[in-house]
Coordinates of C-alpha atoms in Angstrom, one line a residue:
X269 CA -2.0 46.9 66.2
X270 CA -2.0 49.2 63.3
X271 CA -1.4 46.4 60.7
X272 CA -4.0 44.2 62.0
X273 CA -6.3 47.5 62.2
X274 CA -5.5 48.2 58.4
X275 CA -6.5 44.2 57.9
X276 CA -9.8 44.7 59.7
X277 CA -10.6 47.6 57.4
X278 CA -13.1 45.8 55.1
X279 CA -15.4 46.4 52.1
X280 CA -18.2 44.3 51.4
X281 CA -17.6 41.2 48.9
X282 CA -19.0 41.2 45.3
X283 CA -22.6 40.0 44.4
X284 CA -21.1 36.8 42.7
X285 CA -19.0 36.1 46.2
X286 CA -22.2 36.7 48.3
X287 CA -22.9 33.3 47.0
X288 CA -20.2 31.7 49.2
X289 CA -20.2 34.1 51.8
X290 CA -23.3 35.6 52.5
X291 CA -22.7 39.3 54.4
X292 CA -19.0 39.0 53.9
X293 CA -16.7 41.9 54.0
X294 CA -13.0 41.3 52.8
X295 CA -9.8 43.4 54.2
X296 CA -6.2 42.6 53.2
X297 CA -6.2 39.2 53.7
X298 CA -8.9 38.6 55.8
X299 CA -12.7 37.8 55.5
X300 CA -15.2 39.2 58.2
X301 CA -18.4 37.3 58.6
X302 CA -21.6 37.3 60.5
X303 CA -22.3 34.8 63.0
X304 CA -26.2 33.3 63.4
X305 CA -25.8 34.1 67.3
X306 CA -24.7 37.9 66.8
X307 CA -21.5 39.7 66.0
X308 CA -18.8 38.3 63.4
X309 CA -16.2 36.2 62.9
X310 CA -12.6 36.6 61.0
X311 CA -11.3 34.1 58.8
X312 CA -9.0 33.6 55.9
X313 CA -9.5 30.5 53.8
X314 CA -7.4 28.6 51.4
X315 CA -6.3 25.3 49.4
X316 CA -4.5 23.7 47.1
X317 CA -4.1 20.3 45.2
X318 CA -7.3 18.6 46.6
X319 CA -8.1 19.9 49.8
X320 CA -9.7 23.2 51.2
X321 CA -9.6 24.7 54.7
X322 CA -12.0 27.2 56.0
X323 CA -11.0 28.8 59.8
X324 CA -13.0 31.1 61.9
X325 CA -11.8 33.5 65.2
X326 CA -14.4 35.5 67.2
X327 CA -13.2 39.0 67.5
X328 CA -12.4 38.6 71.2
X329 CA -10.1 35.9 70.2
X330 CA -11.8 33.6 72.8
X331 CA -12.9 31.0 70.4
X332 CA -11.4 29.4 67.1
X333 CA -12.0 26.6 65.0
X334 CA -10.9 25.0 61.4
X335 CA -12.4 22.6 59.1
X336 CA -10.1 20.6 56.2
X337 CA -12.0 18.9 53.7
X338 CA -11.3 17.0 50.3
X339 CA -12.0 18.4 46.9
X340 CA -12.1 17.0 43.6
X341 CA -10.6 18.9 40.7
X342 CA -13.2 19.8 38.4
X343 CA -16.1 19.9 40.7
X344 CA -19.3 21.7 39.5
X345 CA -20.0 25.2 40.8
X346 CA -22.9 23.5 42.5
X347 CA -21.2 20.9 44.6
X348 CA -18.6 23.7 45.5
X349 CA -21.3 25.5 46.9
X350 CA -22.5 23.0 48.7
X351 CA -19.4 22.4 50.3
X352 CA -18.6 25.8 51.2
X353 CA -22.3 26.2 52.7
X354 CA -21.8 22.9 54.8
X355 CA -18.2 24.1 56.3
X356 CA -19.4 27.4 57.0
X357 CA -22.2 25.9 59.1
X358 CA -19.9 23.8 61.1
X359 CA -17.9 27.0 61.5
X360 CA -20.9 28.9 62.4
X361 CA -22.0 26.0 64.5
X362 CA -18.7 25.7 66.9
X363 CA -18.3 29.7 67.3
X364 CA -21.9 30.3 68.6
X365 CA -22.1 26.6 70.6
X366 CA -23.3 27.7 74.3
X367 CA -24.2 30.9 73.1
X368 CA -27.5 32.9 72.7
X369 CA -28.7 32.4 68.9
X370 CA -30.6 35.0 67.6
X371 CA -33.9 32.9 67.6
X372 CA -33.2 32.0 71.1
X373 CA -32.0 28.7 70.5
X374 CA -28.5 26.9 69.4
X375 CA -27.4 27.2 66.2
X376 CA -28.7 24.4 63.7
X377 CA -26.2 21.9 62.7
X378 CA -25.6 21.3 59.0
X379 CA -27.8 19.5 56.9
X380 CA -30.3 19.7 59.6

């Protein structure tokens, strides 16, 4: 437990990374990100050779999800940001489904 506590001791991500992870905080291999329905989730994303994975687990561990995507080498920064935002919205939607959203409704589906 002490090691997990150390991993969860986070600092704000850089201004550049804020574009990919708005409100994100980084620990020792873990990223803490805010949920639109309140609270946060923990993540560690990665990828190699044409794919990217994003995942999320709520603090209580009751909900988890993962998204895997193809990526093209040499993608533009704009396309990478669009892809990251779409995957992040899917993670948020899956983790917030059925929970009260901060504005009183369900989280929006990506692209809507």
